[in-house]
Amino acid sequence: MRIIKIFDTTLRDGEQCPGATMNVEEKLKIARQLARLNVDIIEAGFPITSQGDFEAVKRIADEVKGITVCGLARAVDKDIDRVAEAVKGAESGRIHIVIATSDIHLKHKLNMDREAVLAMSVRAVKHARQYTDDIEFSAEDATRSDWDYLCRVTEDVVKAGATTVNIPDTVGYTLPHEYGELIEYLMNKVPNIDKAVISIHCHNDLGHAVANSLSAVLKGAGQVECTINGIGERAGNAALEEVVMTLKTRSKYFDAGTRINTREIYKTSKMVSRITGITVQPNKAIIGDNAFAHESGIHQDGILKERSTYEILNPEDIGISKSKLILGKHSGRHAFKDRLSTLGFQSLTEEEVNKAFERFKTLSDQKKHIFDEDIEALITNEITKENNTYSLSSLHVITGTEQKPLAKIKLSVKGREKEKEGTGDGPVDAVYNAIRELTGTQSELKKYEIKSITGGTDALGEVVVMLEENDRVVRGTASDPDIIVASAKAYINALNKLDGIQRPEFKELKQGV
Ligand code: KIV
Ligand code: ZN
C-alpha cells in the first residue's frame, strides 16, 4: 500500500482565510497538535511577510519535533533566505518556492514570459539547494497552465534539485476527472518524474477540493496539501479530515493510506475552530456536530440492531469518546492532569497545568459536570493569552426590565489598570460600549455569535466576534459560564489580534505571490 504524505497548511493557507489570523503562541499550540495528529509536513507560514510570521515558523521549527517544518517563499532570494533562516533549527526543514505558470498570471500579474518564469524557477530552486535538499516547488495556477509548459517547468525544477513538485488548483477551477488526467499526463510525460514527489493543493471554489485531491491520488500523486476543517483562502482548501478518512475507509480502493493518527482529528478540529473563531457547519463531513447524529426512526432502529447499517465511520476512530461525563468539583489535580493527558495536552508546562487547574476549580464551583469540551475550552482560554495588550480584570453589569443596562469594566492595558462605565441597549452592548471607550478602538463589530459548548443551563457559553478595521478582519473567541463575561473576553481577544496585526511590519503581509 502506498503511503500518501499529508502536508498541512492550516497555519499558512488556512490563516489566509479572512479573520483567521493567529498569534505566535496560538500557531505553536496548533503545530504541537498537528504533530500529535502525525502529519508529515507542517507549512508554518510565509516568513518574508512579517516578523510575526517569521517568528512563528522559527519557533515551530525549533520546538516541534518529529515532523518536517516548511515555510513559503516567492522565487526570489530574499524570501528563500528568510525561510532558510526560519527553518534552520528544525529536525527536518523544507523550503517551499512558489511562482505562477499560467498565461493569465504571467501576463496580468508577473508581466513575464514563459521562458523568464522557467529561468527564474530554476534559479530559485538552485539558490534554495544551498540550504537544504528538501525543496518543494509550486507552479501556482497549474490547472490553468499549458500542460506541456507545466511538464517543462516540472522537468527543469526537478533537474535543479526540487524534490517535491506541487500542482495547485489555485482558483478551484478544475474537475476531478480533469485533474486526474493532468496528474497522469505529468507522470507519463516528465522523464525525471520518478526523482520527485507530485503534490496536490486544491481550493474549494466549486466544492471539488477533496474530490480533486483524491482523483489525483489515484493517478499517482504522493502528497496531499490540506487544512484542518478545510479553512483557507476564499472557499478554503481540501479538508484534511475528509481526505484522510476517505483514504482510511476506502483504503483498498485507493491502495493507499496515510500515517495520520485519526484519533486526534476531532480534537484538532475543535482546537483550530476555537483559536481561529471559524465555526464548523453542523453538517460538515467527519467533524460536524451532525456527522454521527441519526435522527430518523428507521436509521436509529437500524443503528441499534447493527451499527454498519447506517454508519460507515466509527466516531471513536476520529477521537469522539463514548463516555463524555468526566470530572467534577471533587476531582483532584492528579485526575485533572491525567484527563489533560488523555485529551492530548501532554506538553503543557507545570505552570500551565497549575493555571488550568485553578480555572478548573473555579469552573467546577459554577458548573456541576465538567465535560471534555469544557476542559479543551478552558485550556484554549488559559494558554493562548500571552503578550496581550488588553486583558479583563473585572466586570460588573446591572441589567433588567426596569433599567438601562449599565456595565462597569476594568481592563489591564499593557499592564496598567483602566476603568470605564458604559450603557447600551442590552448588557453586551453596554459592555462593548465601555470597552470601545476604554480602548479607543475604531473597529467595527461585523459579527457576534453565541452558542453553548455542552448542554444544560450551566454550560459554558462560547462567543465568537468578528471585528474589522482598515480592511483587516479578525475573529475573537472566548468561553465562560457567564455569557456576558464570555462576550467581553471574545471582544478583548479580537482587539488583541487587531493590535497584533497592526504592527508596521505586518503591513507587507500577503502581497506579491
Ligand atoms: O493556492 C496556491 O496556489 C497556493 C500556493 C502557494 C501553493 O497556496
Ligand atoms: Zn492555496
Short mmCIF file of C-alpha atoms and ligand atoms in Angstrom, two decimals, residues 7 9 12-13 16 43 46 72-73 96-99 105 136-142 166-172 200-203 225 233-234 237 513, ligand 1:
data_model
loop_
_atom_site.label_atom_id
_atom_site.label_comp_id
_atom_site.label_asym_id
_atom_site.label_seq_id
_atom_site.Cartn_x
_atom_site.Cartn_y
_atom_site.Cartn_z
CA PHE A 7 1.16 18.35 4.12
CA THR A 9 -1.12 24.20 5.53
CA ARG A 12 -0.26 29.30 6.15
CA ASP A 13 -3.10 28.96 3.60
CA GLN A 16 -5.24 33.45 4.76
CA GLU A 43 3.62 24.59 6.46
CA PHE A 46 5.29 32.78 4.94
CA LEU A 72 6.73 29.54 1.89
CA ALA A 73 8.84 31.78 -0.34
CA HIS A 96 8.61 25.85 -0.46
CA ILE A 97 9.03 28.08 -3.52
CA VAL A 98 6.05 29.35 -5.49
CA ILE A 99 5.73 31.10 -8.83
CA HIS A 105 -0.88 35.12 -14.22
CA GLU A 136 9.20 21.97 -2.84
CA PHE A 137 8.34 23.88 -5.98
CA SER A 138 4.77 25.07 -6.63
CA ALA A 139 3.51 26.04 -10.07
CA GLU A 140 0.80 28.44 -8.98
CA ASP A 141 -2.42 28.23 -11.01
CA ALA A 142 -1.10 24.99 -12.52
CA ASN A 166 3.19 20.83 -6.35
CA ILE A 167 0.44 21.23 -8.95
CA PRO A 168 -2.01 23.61 -7.28
CA ASP A 169 -5.57 24.20 -8.36
CA THR A 170 -5.16 27.72 -7.03
CA VAL A 171 -8.58 29.03 -8.02
CA GLY A 172 -10.57 25.84 -7.51
CA ILE A 200 -1.51 18.46 -4.99
CA HIS A 201 -3.11 21.51 -3.46
CA CYS A 202 -6.79 22.10 -4.20
CA HIS A 203 -9.04 25.03 -3.42
CA GLU A 225 -1.85 19.58 0.82
CA GLU A 233 -8.18 31.40 1.09
CA ARG A 234 -11.74 32.17 -0.15
CA ASN A 237 -8.66 24.16 0.86
CA VAL A 513 2.69 35.97 -4.70
O1 KIV B 1 -3.18 28.05 -3.88
C1 KIV B 1 -1.97 28.11 -4.18
O2 KIV B 1 -1.57 28.07 -5.34
C2 KIV B 1 -1.04 28.25 -3.08
C3 KIV B 1 0.41 28.08 -3.39
C4 KIV B 1 1.25 28.97 -2.56
C5 KIV B 1 0.79 26.65 -3.25
O3 KIV B 1 -1.43 28.39 -1.95
#
